[in-house]
Coordinates of C-alpha atoms and ligand atoms in Angstrom, one line a residue:
Chain A
M1 CA 58.4 115.6 -144.3
P2 CA 57.9 116.1 -148.3
G3 CA 56.3 114.5 -150.4
K4 CA 53.2 114.2 -148.3
T5 CA 50.7 117.9 -149.1
K6 CA 47.2 117.4 -147.5
V7 CA 44.5 118.4 -149.5
L8 CA 42.1 120.0 -148.5
K9 CA 38.5 119.7 -148.8
K10 CA 36.2 122.7 -150.8
P11 CA 33.2 123.4 -148.4
V12 CA 30.4 122.9 -150.6
R13 CA 28.2 125.4 -150.5
T14 CA 24.2 123.8 -149.8
I15 CA 21.3 125.7 -152.0
G16 CA 20.1 126.5 -147.9
E17 CA 23.7 128.5 -147.4
Q18 CA 23.5 130.1 -150.8
S19 CA 19.6 131.4 -150.3
Y20 CA 21.4 133.0 -146.9
L21 CA 17.3 133.4 -146.4
L22 CA 17.8 130.2 -143.8
E23 CA 21.3 130.9 -142.4
V24 CA 19.9 134.1 -141.4
V25 CA 16.8 132.9 -139.1
K26 CA 19.2 130.4 -137.4
G27 CA 22.6 133.6 -137.0
L28 CA 18.4 134.7 -135.6
G29 CA 18.0 132.3 -133.6
T30 CA 21.9 132.1 -131.9
T31 CA 21.5 135.2 -130.4
L32 CA 18.3 134.8 -129.7
K33 CA 18.8 132.5 -127.4
H34 CA 22.5 133.9 -126.7
F35 CA 20.2 137.3 -126.0
F36 CA 17.3 135.8 -123.3
Q37 CA 20.1 134.2 -121.9
G38 CA 21.9 136.8 -120.8
T39 CA 19.0 138.6 -120.2
G40 CA 17.8 135.9 -117.7
Q41 CA 20.8 135.7 -115.4
M42 CA 20.9 139.5 -115.5
V43 CA 17.4 140.1 -114.0
S44 CA 17.0 137.6 -111.6
G45 CA 20.7 138.2 -111.2
N46 CA 22.5 135.0 -111.4
V47 CA 25.2 136.1 -113.2
P48 CA 28.0 133.9 -112.7
D49 CA 31.4 134.2 -111.3
A50 CA 33.5 134.8 -114.4
V51 CA 36.2 135.1 -112.1
K52 CA 36.0 132.3 -110.4
H53 CA 33.7 130.8 -113.4
P54 CA 35.4 131.8 -116.7
L55 CA 34.5 129.0 -118.6
A56 CA 30.7 129.7 -117.5
E57 CA 27.5 130.2 -119.9
G58 CA 26.5 133.1 -120.2
I59 CA 27.8 136.8 -118.8
A60 CA 31.1 136.5 -119.0
T61 CA 31.7 140.6 -117.5
I62 CA 34.8 141.0 -115.2
S63 CA 33.8 144.8 -113.2
Y64 CA 36.9 145.4 -113.6
P65 CA 37.9 147.5 -110.1
E66 CA 35.7 146.3 -108.4
E67 CA 36.9 142.0 -109.0
K68 CA 39.9 141.3 -110.7
R69 CA 40.9 138.2 -112.1
P70 CA 43.9 137.1 -109.5
Y71 CA 47.3 137.4 -111.6
A72 CA 49.6 134.5 -110.8
E73 CA 52.0 133.8 -108.4
R74 CA 54.7 134.4 -110.5
W75 CA 53.6 137.3 -112.6
R76 CA 56.3 140.4 -113.3
G77 CA 53.9 143.5 -110.9
V78 CA 56.1 146.4 -110.0
H79 CA 58.7 146.6 -108.0
R80 CA 59.3 146.3 -104.5
L81 CA 62.3 146.3 -101.4
T82 CA 61.5 143.8 -99.2
H83 CA 62.5 144.5 -96.1
R84 CA 64.6 143.4 -92.5
D85 CA 63.8 142.3 -89.8
D86 CA 64.7 145.6 -88.1
G87 CA 62.7 147.2 -91.4
S88 CA 65.9 148.6 -93.0
P89 CA 66.3 147.6 -96.6
R90 CA 67.8 143.9 -97.3
C91 CA 70.1 145.9 -100.3
V92 CA 73.2 145.8 -99.9
A93 CA 73.5 147.6 -103.2
C94 CA 75.6 145.7 -105.0
L95 CA 75.0 147.4 -108.8
C96 CA 73.8 143.9 -110.0
C97 CA 70.5 144.7 -110.6
S98 CA 70.9 147.6 -112.6
T99 CA 74.0 146.4 -114.0
A100 CA 71.2 144.2 -115.5
C101 CA 69.2 146.1 -116.0
P102 CA 69.0 146.0 -119.8
A103 CA 66.4 149.0 -119.6
Q104 CA 68.7 151.0 -117.9
C105 CA 66.4 151.8 -115.3
I106 CA 66.8 151.2 -112.4
Y107 CA 69.8 153.9 -110.4
I108 CA 71.4 153.0 -107.1
K109 CA 73.7 155.4 -104.8
P110 CA 75.3 153.0 -102.3
G111 CA 76.9 154.1 -99.0
E112 CA 78.3 153.1 -96.0
Y113 CA 77.2 152.3 -92.6
P114 CA 78.0 154.6 -90.2
E115 CA 81.4 153.8 -87.9
G116 CA 81.1 151.2 -85.2
D117 CA 77.6 149.7 -86.8
K118 CA 78.2 145.9 -86.8
R119 CA 77.8 145.5 -91.2
R120 CA 80.1 147.9 -91.5
G121 CA 83.5 146.7 -94.2
Y122 CA 81.1 143.8 -94.7
E123 CA 78.5 145.2 -97.1
R124 CA 76.9 148.1 -97.9
Y125 CA 73.5 150.7 -98.4
P126 CA 71.5 152.5 -100.6
V127 CA 71.2 156.0 -100.4
E128 CA 68.8 156.5 -102.9
F129 CA 67.3 153.6 -105.3
V130 CA 65.1 154.9 -107.4
I131 CA 63.4 152.9 -109.8
D132 CA 61.8 154.6 -113.2
E133 CA 59.2 152.5 -113.1
L134 CA 58.2 154.4 -117.3
R135 CA 61.0 153.1 -118.8
C136 CA 61.4 149.0 -116.5
I137 CA 60.2 146.4 -119.2
F138 CA 59.4 144.4 -117.2
C139 CA 62.1 141.8 -117.8
G140 CA 62.7 140.7 -114.5
F141 CA 66.1 140.7 -114.7
C142 CA 66.7 142.6 -111.5
V143 CA 64.9 139.5 -109.8
E144 CA 66.9 137.8 -111.4
A145 CA 70.3 139.9 -110.6
C146 CA 69.6 140.5 -107.1
P147 CA 72.2 138.1 -104.9
C148 CA 70.5 139.1 -101.9
D149 CA 67.3 138.5 -102.5
A150 CA 67.0 142.6 -102.1
I151 CA 64.3 143.8 -104.8
R152 CA 61.2 141.4 -106.1
M153 CA 58.5 142.3 -108.2
D154 CA 55.7 140.1 -106.7
T155 CA 53.5 143.0 -105.6
G156 CA 50.4 142.0 -107.6
M157 CA 49.8 145.1 -108.8
H158 CA 50.6 146.6 -112.9
M159 CA 51.8 150.0 -113.6
T160 CA 48.6 152.5 -112.4
A161 CA 48.3 155.5 -114.8
F162 CA 49.6 158.9 -112.9
D163 CA 49.4 162.7 -115.0
E164 CA 52.8 163.5 -114.6
K165 CA 56.1 161.5 -115.5
S166 CA 57.6 162.3 -112.4
A167 CA 55.0 159.7 -110.6
F168 CA 56.6 156.6 -112.2
V169 CA 59.7 157.3 -110.5
Y170 CA 59.4 155.3 -107.4
D171 CA 62.1 156.1 -104.5
K172 CA 63.7 154.1 -102.0
D173 CA 60.5 155.4 -99.9
K174 CA 57.9 153.9 -101.8
L175 CA 60.3 150.9 -103.3
M176 CA 59.8 150.2 -99.6
S177 CA 57.0 151.0 -99.1
M178 CA 55.1 148.1 -101.6
V179 CA 53.7 145.0 -100.3
S180 CA 53.6 141.8 -101.6
Q181 CA 50.7 139.9 -102.7
H182 CA 50.0 138.3 -100.2
G183 CA 51.1 140.8 -97.4
T184 CA 54.7 140.9 -96.2
Q185 CA 57.4 143.2 -96.5
K186 CA 59.4 140.1 -96.1
S187 CA 61.3 137.4 -97.7
E188 CA 60.7 134.0 -97.3
N189 CA 65.2 133.7 -97.7
P190 CA 66.8 133.1 -94.4
R191 CA 69.0 136.0 -94.5
H192 CA 72.5 136.7 -91.6
E193 CA 73.3 139.5 -90.2
P194 CA 77.2 140.2 -89.1
G195 CA 77.6 138.2 -86.2
E196 CA 74.7 135.5 -86.4
A197 CA 76.0 131.7 -86.7
G198 CA 75.5 131.4 -90.2
H199 CA 77.0 134.5 -91.9
P200 CA 80.5 134.1 -93.3
G201 CA 81.7 136.8 -91.2
I202 CA 84.4 137.5 -94.6
D203 CA 84.7 141.0 -95.0
R204 CA 86.2 144.0 -98.1
L205 CA 89.7 143.7 -95.7
R206 CA 89.6 140.4 -95.0
G207 CA 88.8 138.6 -97.3
G208 CA 91.8 136.1 -98.5
H209 CA 91.6 137.9 -102.2
Chain B
M1 CA -12.8 172.3 -133.0
L2 CA -12.3 169.3 -131.7
F3 CA -10.3 167.6 -134.9
W4 CA -8.4 170.6 -134.5
I5 CA -7.9 170.6 -131.3
S6 CA -7.4 166.4 -131.4
T7 CA -4.7 166.6 -134.3
I8 CA -2.4 168.5 -132.2
V9 CA -1.7 166.7 -129.2
K10 CA -1.2 163.7 -131.8
V11 CA 1.3 165.6 -133.9
L12 CA 2.3 166.6 -129.9
V13 CA 2.9 163.2 -128.5
A14 CA 4.7 161.7 -132.2
V15 CA 7.0 163.7 -132.5
G16 CA 7.7 164.0 -128.8
F17 CA 7.8 160.4 -128.4
L18 CA 9.7 160.4 -132.1
A19 CA 12.7 162.6 -130.6
Q20 CA 12.8 160.9 -127.5
V21 CA 13.2 157.1 -129.3
A22 CA 16.8 157.8 -130.2
A23 CA 17.1 157.9 -126.3
I24 CA 15.0 154.9 -125.6
L25 CA 16.8 152.9 -128.7
L26 CA 20.5 153.5 -127.7
W27 CA 20.4 152.2 -124.0
V28 CA 18.0 149.7 -126.1
E29 CA 20.5 149.2 -128.7
R30 CA 23.7 148.7 -126.0
K31 CA 21.9 146.6 -123.2
Q32 CA 20.8 144.3 -125.9
S33 CA 23.7 143.8 -128.2
A34 CA 25.0 143.1 -124.5
M35 CA 23.6 140.4 -123.8
M36 CA 23.8 139.1 -127.1
Q37 CA 27.5 138.5 -127.0
N38 CA 27.5 138.2 -123.0
R39 CA 28.2 140.9 -121.7
I40 CA 26.9 143.5 -118.9
G41 CA 26.8 146.2 -121.3
P42 CA 26.2 149.8 -119.3
N43 CA 26.5 150.4 -116.1
R44 CA 28.7 153.2 -115.0
A45 CA 27.1 156.1 -115.6
T46 CA 25.7 157.4 -111.8
I47 CA 23.3 160.0 -111.1
K48 CA 23.7 160.4 -107.1
I49 CA 21.6 162.5 -104.9
G50 CA 23.3 162.6 -102.0
N51 CA 23.8 158.8 -100.6
F52 CA 21.1 157.9 -103.3
E53 CA 22.5 155.9 -107.3
I54 CA 20.4 156.7 -109.9
R55 CA 22.2 153.2 -112.8
A56 CA 19.0 152.5 -113.7
A57 CA 20.5 149.7 -115.8
G58 CA 22.0 152.3 -117.8
L59 CA 19.8 154.1 -118.8
V60 CA 21.4 157.0 -117.7
H61 CA 24.3 157.0 -120.4
S62 CA 21.5 157.6 -122.8
I63 CA 21.4 161.6 -120.6
A64 CA 25.1 161.7 -120.3
D65 CA 25.7 161.0 -124.3
G66 CA 22.7 163.6 -125.2
I67 CA 24.3 166.4 -122.2
K68 CA 28.1 165.3 -123.6
M69 CA 26.7 165.8 -127.6
V70 CA 25.6 169.5 -126.6
W71 CA 28.9 170.9 -125.1
K72 CA 30.7 169.4 -128.2
A73 CA 32.6 171.5 -130.1
D74 CA 29.8 172.9 -133.4
W75 CA 33.0 172.6 -136.0
E76 CA 32.6 173.9 -139.6
P77 CA 34.8 172.5 -142.1
S78 CA 36.1 175.6 -144.0
G79 CA 35.5 174.7 -147.2
G80 CA 32.1 173.4 -148.3
D81 CA 28.8 174.6 -148.5
H82 CA 27.6 176.3 -145.0
L83 CA 24.5 176.5 -146.0
L84 CA 24.0 172.7 -147.6
Y85 CA 25.8 171.6 -144.7
R86 CA 23.5 172.9 -141.8
L87 CA 20.0 172.1 -143.5
A88 CA 21.3 168.6 -144.2
P89 CA 20.8 167.4 -141.1
I90 CA 17.4 168.3 -140.8
I91 CA 16.7 167.0 -144.4
A92 CA 17.3 163.8 -142.9
I93 CA 15.7 163.6 -140.0
V94 CA 12.3 165.6 -141.0
P95 CA 11.2 163.2 -143.9
A96 CA 11.7 159.9 -140.9
L97 CA 9.2 162.2 -138.6
C98 CA 7.0 163.3 -141.4
L99 CA 5.7 159.1 -142.0
C100 CA 5.2 158.5 -138.5
A101 CA 1.9 161.2 -139.4
V102 CA -0.1 158.3 -142.2
I103 CA 0.1 156.1 -139.7
P104 CA -2.6 154.7 -138.0
F105 CA -2.5 153.5 -134.5
A106 CA -5.3 152.8 -133.4
P107 CA -9.2 152.5 -134.4
T108 CA -10.7 155.5 -135.5
L109 CA -12.4 156.4 -131.1
Y110 CA -16.3 158.0 -132.0
V111 CA -16.5 160.6 -129.4
D112 CA -20.3 160.4 -128.4
H113 CA -20.1 156.9 -128.3
A114 CA -17.0 155.7 -126.3
R115 CA -19.0 152.9 -123.5
D116 CA -21.4 151.5 -126.8
L117 CA -20.7 148.1 -128.7
Y118 CA -19.1 149.4 -132.4
D119 CA -22.4 150.0 -135.0
P120 CA -20.5 150.4 -138.5
A121 CA -23.9 152.4 -138.8
W122 CA -21.4 155.0 -137.1
A123 CA -19.4 155.8 -140.1
T124 CA -21.7 156.7 -142.2
D125 CA -24.4 159.0 -140.1
V126 CA -22.6 162.3 -140.5
A127 CA -23.3 163.7 -136.6
T128 CA -21.3 160.6 -134.8
A129 CA -18.6 160.9 -138.3
A130 CA -18.4 164.7 -137.4
R131 CA -17.8 164.1 -134.0
S132 CA -15.0 161.1 -133.8
I133 CA -11.2 160.9 -134.1
P134 CA -9.3 159.1 -136.5
M135 CA -6.1 157.8 -134.7
Q136 CA -4.1 158.8 -137.5
I137 CA -2.6 162.5 -137.6
A138 CA -3.7 162.4 -141.3
N139 CA -5.9 160.0 -142.8
L140 CA -4.1 160.7 -146.5
D141 CA -6.8 159.3 -149.7
V142 CA -2.5 158.8 -151.3
G143 CA -1.3 156.4 -147.7
V144 CA 1.5 153.9 -148.8
L145 CA 2.7 157.4 -151.9
F146 CA 2.9 159.7 -149.6
V147 CA 4.9 157.3 -147.9
F148 CA 7.0 156.9 -150.7
A149 CA 7.3 160.3 -152.0
V150 CA 8.1 161.3 -148.9
A151 CA 11.1 158.3 -147.5
G152 CA 12.2 159.4 -150.2
A153 CA 13.5 163.3 -149.3
G154 CA 15.3 161.2 -146.8
V155 CA 18.5 160.1 -149.3
I156 CA 18.6 163.6 -149.8
G157 CA 20.1 164.6 -146.8
A158 CA 22.6 162.4 -146.4
A159 CA 23.9 163.0 -150.4
L160 CA 23.9 166.9 -149.4
A161 CA 26.0 165.6 -146.3
G162 CA 28.4 164.2 -148.1
W163 CA 28.7 166.8 -150.6
S164 CA 28.9 170.2 -148.8
S165 CA 31.4 168.7 -146.2
D166 CA 34.3 169.1 -148.4
N167 CA 35.9 165.6 -147.5
K168 CA 36.8 162.9 -149.6
F169 CA 35.4 160.4 -147.4
S170 CA 31.6 162.2 -146.3
L171 CA 31.6 162.4 -150.8
M172 CA 31.6 158.6 -151.1
G173 CA 29.4 157.9 -148.2
G174 CA 26.8 160.8 -149.7
L175 CA 27.5 158.6 -152.7
R176 CA 26.8 155.0 -151.4
A177 CA 23.7 156.5 -149.7
A178 CA 22.4 158.5 -152.3
S179 CA 22.2 154.4 -154.8
Q180 CA 21.9 152.5 -152.4
M181 CA 18.8 154.9 -151.0
V182 CA 17.4 154.6 -154.8
S183 CA 18.4 151.7 -155.3
Y184 CA 15.9 149.5 -152.7
E185 CA 13.5 151.9 -152.9
V186 CA 12.9 150.5 -156.2
A187 CA 12.1 147.0 -154.8
M188 CA 10.3 148.1 -151.3
G189 CA 8.1 150.1 -153.7
I190 CA 7.7 147.3 -156.1
S191 CA 7.2 144.6 -153.1
L192 CA 4.3 146.2 -151.4
V193 CA 2.3 146.9 -155.4
G194 CA 1.2 143.3 -154.8
S195 CA 0.2 144.1 -151.8
M196 CA -2.2 146.7 -152.6
M197 CA -3.4 144.2 -155.1
I198 CA -5.0 142.8 -153.4
F199 CA -5.8 145.5 -150.6
Q200 CA -8.0 147.3 -152.9
T201 CA -6.4 150.1 -152.5
V202 CA -3.1 152.6 -151.1
R203 CA -5.2 154.3 -148.0
L204 CA -2.9 152.5 -144.5
D205 CA -6.0 152.2 -142.8
E206 CA -8.3 150.8 -145.9
M207 CA -5.5 148.7 -145.5
V208 CA -5.6 147.8 -142.0
T209 CA -9.5 147.3 -141.9
W210 CA -9.7 145.3 -145.1
Q211 CA -6.5 143.3 -142.7
T212 CA -9.0 142.6 -139.5
Q213 CA -11.6 141.3 -142.1
H214 CA -9.8 139.0 -143.9
C215 CA -6.2 138.1 -142.3
W216 CA -2.8 139.6 -141.8
G217 CA -1.2 141.2 -145.2
I218 CA 2.0 138.1 -143.8
F219 CA 0.3 135.2 -144.6
V220 CA -0.7 136.9 -148.2
Q221 CA 1.8 138.5 -148.9
P222 CA 4.9 136.4 -147.3
V223 CA 7.3 137.1 -150.6
A224 CA 6.3 140.8 -150.0
F225 CA 6.7 140.5 -147.2
V226 CA 10.9 139.3 -146.5
L227 CA 11.3 141.7 -149.2
F228 CA 9.7 145.0 -147.2
V229 CA 11.2 143.9 -145.1
T230 CA 14.7 143.8 -146.0
A231 CA 14.8 147.1 -148.0
A232 CA 13.4 149.1 -145.2
I233 CA 16.3 147.5 -142.8
A234 CA 19.4 149.1 -146.0
E235 CA 16.5 152.3 -146.3
T236 CA 18.4 152.9 -142.7
K237 CA 21.4 152.5 -143.7
R238 CA 21.7 150.0 -140.3
V239 CA 24.2 146.7 -140.8
P240 CA 24.3 145.2 -141.9
F241 CA 24.0 148.1 -145.1
D242 CA 26.0 150.5 -143.6
T243 CA 28.1 150.9 -146.4
P244 CA 26.9 154.4 -146.4
E245 CA 28.7 155.1 -143.6
G246 CA 31.3 152.0 -143.1
E247 CA 33.6 153.0 -140.3
S248 CA 36.5 150.8 -141.6
E249 CA 37.2 152.7 -144.9
L250 CA 35.2 155.7 -144.5
V251 CA 36.2 156.9 -140.9
A252 CA 31.9 157.7 -140.7
G253 CA 31.2 158.2 -144.0
Y254 CA 28.7 161.3 -144.6
F255 CA 28.7 162.5 -141.1
T256 CA 32.1 162.4 -141.3
E257 CA 32.6 165.8 -141.1
Y258 CA 29.3 166.1 -138.3
A259 CA 29.9 167.2 -134.3
G260 CA 27.5 167.9 -132.1
L261 CA 23.6 168.4 -132.1
K262 CA 24.5 167.8 -136.3
M263 CA 25.9 164.7 -135.2
A264 CA 23.2 163.3 -133.4
M265 CA 20.7 164.2 -135.4
F266 CA 21.3 161.9 -138.4
A267 CA 21.8 159.2 -135.5
S268 CA 18.7 159.6 -134.3
G269 CA 17.1 159.9 -137.6
E270 CA 18.6 156.6 -137.7
F271 CA 16.4 155.7 -135.3
V272 CA 13.8 156.8 -136.1
E273 CA 14.0 155.3 -139.1
V274 CA 13.9 151.7 -137.5
C275 CA 10.9 153.1 -135.7
V276 CA 8.8 154.2 -138.9
S277 CA 10.1 151.3 -140.8
S278 CA 8.5 149.0 -138.0
A279 CA 5.1 150.7 -137.4
L280 CA 4.5 150.8 -141.4
I281 CA 5.6 146.9 -141.6
T282 CA 3.2 146.4 -139.0
T283 CA 0.6 148.2 -141.1
I284 CA 0.7 146.8 -143.7
F285 CA 1.5 143.0 -143.1
L286 CA 1.0 142.4 -139.1
G287 CA -2.8 143.9 -138.7
G288 CA -0.9 147.0 -137.6
W289 CA -3.9 147.5 -134.7
Q290 CA -5.7 143.7 -134.7
F291 CA -5.4 141.8 -132.2
P292 CA -5.6 138.6 -133.7
F293 CA -9.2 138.0 -133.4
V294 CA -10.3 141.0 -132.6
Q295 CA -12.5 142.6 -134.2
L296 CA -14.4 146.0 -133.7
T297 CA -16.8 144.8 -131.8
G298 CA -14.7 143.0 -129.1
L299 CA -13.4 139.5 -129.2
E300 CA -14.7 137.3 -132.4
F301 CA -13.9 133.0 -132.2
H302 CA -15.5 131.4 -135.2
Y303 CA -13.0 129.1 -135.4
L304 CA -12.2 124.9 -134.5
G305 CA -15.9 124.1 -133.7
L306 CA -15.9 127.6 -131.0
N307 CA -18.2 130.0 -131.3
V308 CA -17.7 132.9 -129.2
S309 CA -17.6 136.8 -129.3
W310 CA -17.1 139.1 -126.1
H311 CA -18.4 142.1 -126.7
W312 CA -16.5 145.3 -125.2
A313 CA -17.4 148.5 -125.1
H314 CA -16.2 150.9 -128.4
F315 CA -13.3 152.8 -126.1
I316 CA -12.4 149.5 -125.1
V317 CA -11.6 148.0 -128.4
V318 CA -9.2 151.5 -129.8
L319 CA -7.6 150.8 -125.8
V320 CA -6.2 147.5 -126.8
G321 CA -5.8 148.6 -130.7
F322 CA -2.9 150.9 -130.0
I323 CA -1.3 148.2 -126.4
T324 CA -1.5 145.7 -129.6
F325 CA 0.0 148.8 -132.6
S326 CA 1.9 149.6 -129.5
L327 CA 3.1 145.8 -129.0
K328 CA 4.1 145.1 -132.4
C329 CA 6.1 147.8 -133.2
V330 CA 8.0 147.1 -130.0
F331 CA 8.5 144.0 -130.8
L332 CA 10.1 144.7 -135.3
I333 CA 12.3 147.5 -133.6
F334 CA 13.9 144.2 -131.5
M335 CA 13.8 142.5 -134.2
Q336 CA 15.8 145.2 -136.5
L337 CA 18.5 145.7 -133.5
Q338 CA 19.0 141.6 -133.0
V339 CA 19.1 141.4 -136.5
R340 CA 22.0 144.4 -137.2
W341 CA 23.3 142.7 -134.0
T342 CA 23.9 139.3 -136.1
L343 CA 24.3 139.8 -139.2
P344 CA 27.7 140.8 -140.9
R345 CA 27.8 143.8 -143.2
F346 CA 27.9 143.5 -146.9
R347 CA 30.6 143.8 -149.7
Y348 CA 29.3 147.3 -151.5
D349 CA 28.8 145.8 -154.5
Q350 CA 26.8 142.6 -152.5
I351 CA 24.3 145.2 -151.5
M352 CA 24.0 146.5 -155.5
R353 CA 23.8 143.3 -157.0
L354 CA 21.1 142.0 -153.5
G355 CA 18.8 145.4 -155.2
W356 CA 18.7 145.2 -158.3
Q357 CA 19.3 141.5 -159.4
M358 CA 17.6 139.7 -156.3
L359 CA 15.3 141.7 -155.2
L360 CA 14.4 144.0 -158.3
P361 CA 13.2 140.6 -159.5
A362 CA 11.9 138.2 -156.9
A363 CA 9.3 141.9 -156.0
L364 CA 8.6 141.9 -160.1
L365 CA 7.9 138.3 -159.8
N366 CA 5.8 138.6 -156.5
V367 CA 3.5 141.2 -158.1
L368 CA 2.7 138.7 -161.1
V369 CA 2.1 135.6 -160.1
T370 CA -0.1 137.8 -157.4
G371 CA -1.8 139.0 -160.3
T372 CA -2.7 136.3 -161.8
V373 CA -3.4 134.4 -158.5
L374 CA -6.5 137.2 -158.5
L375 CA -7.3 136.5 -162.0
F376 CA -7.9 133.3 -161.1
L377 CA -9.7 134.1 -158.3
N378 CA -11.5 137.2 -158.7
G379 CA -12.3 136.1 -162.5
P380 CA -12.1 139.2 -165.0
T381 CA -13.2 142.4 -163.4
H382 CA -14.2 144.1 -166.7
Ligands
SF4_401 S1 62.3 144.5 -114.5 FE1 64.1 145.0 -116.0 S2 64.0 146.9 -116.7 FE2 63.0 147.0 -114.6 S3 64.1 147.1 -113.2 FE3 64.5 145.2 -113.6 S4 66.3 145.3 -115.5 FE4 65.4 146.9 -115.2
SF4_402 S1 68.5 145.1 -105.1 FE1 69.7 143.2 -105.5 S2 71.0 143.3 -106.8 FE2 70.5 145.7 -106.7 S3 71.4 146.3 -105.7 FE3 70.7 146.0 -104.2 S4 70.8 144.2 -103.2 FE4 72.4 144.6 -105.1

């Protein structure tokens, strides 16, 4: 909107404010009020639960490792690899995630299922699956990219501090061992193994292109 | 003999107490500021004996701090003046400790008459007076003047520390400390002139006696009270007058280059100053050891048509005096810490302006008004 200016009034100082002494007394009143409120809460043990009532009057400290503020449902934490019903990784080693990753911190070594396995020919599996969590920028692109809901960031854990860099490099076993915020290692999305109804049954030999 | 024993005991108790006071005040300051700011404050340091844990509401942190200070590398800057560098913390803390020597913390105890009712004749009776314990380490005739002389020496420590550490931040801090403390000493000294005129003495014990017989100094010299408290806080170099340390621009000011126990001496010197200035304010303005309406003979309330006289044994009066004095000091220390956590820091030019252009003229005016009123009330004395 051109030509429209909001003129702010210069705040006027009263003599009371200018003399400062009165304001000092007022300020002391405020801090004293908080002091007695806080001390009263500490002594009586009536400290409000800062996690459940973050806006309550009085002491608002969260004693961190013992008390935690819950993270949002969709908050991106440390990765986990989801499991199938038989406990093997859902990942099919398609490399979508490592391709999408802007930090290039995912390394996957794909492998073919052994002869006779009914998944052979349909999909591969990760022989190695490594994420360098120190390079990761927690963008979540890997999760978006995954066609199989095999990688998720719903563990609700932020990266812990370790003493050495190698500890930040999470391998397949470590990623498989992580659980979601709700304690599951699986994914809610259904999955159909080869042979089951609903499995398209298209493999690399009979793909039709 | 009694004199020497009692003096040594008093010195040991006073210095022993003031040496510990830093640890306690450190905790008080942390906890108090936490309560003011809706925080919990220090509570993690723990002493573990088997399954038994002592946290003492964060007091253990002070012990942990002490241990840390002792084990810190006692690093010294290679340039600068090594002798002055080592001397500075001592010069900074000793005057503060000396100040408590002249502060009366209870009425004189007459040993022979501990259980009797107070009689003013005791003071003039030579034998009784000889066996009395003044509750004051040194009963100096110069009283308040000694306070100013010794408190003025404290600035030397800060200035020397800044000068000898061969660091520009330290030097700036030392300069600021020197000019700030000298400026505020002027206002501080003159603000007390009115009180001296009214009390007709510079001896601190006689000031308290005057206040027990008439009324507390704060009621006859309210302006001087405000001026003196302001100047006293400025003298301790704590927020809102902490530009000599000025973390945001001078790292840590005049003790930037100090580590370990030397740095602890500066820090505890500050707390000792808070303590001693509270004791001084109590003595000069808040009636010293006097509990309201308590005289040397006991409770005397003769106002509002009531006539209460409740006589106590002499030693109880002394005890009540001591407790009252301690409580008043604790209250003032509490208020000083509260001020420290309430007010934002002044800019350096504001500090100087406040000292020279507000406090000093106000103090002089206070002297003028007090003198005029006294002249009208008493008439010319010659
Ligand atoms: S969150 Fe982003 S940076 Fe981290 S592994 Fe996934 S794609 Fe890479
Ligand atoms: S985690 Fe998902 S995107 Fe990454 S390789 Fe496995 S299946 Fe593909």
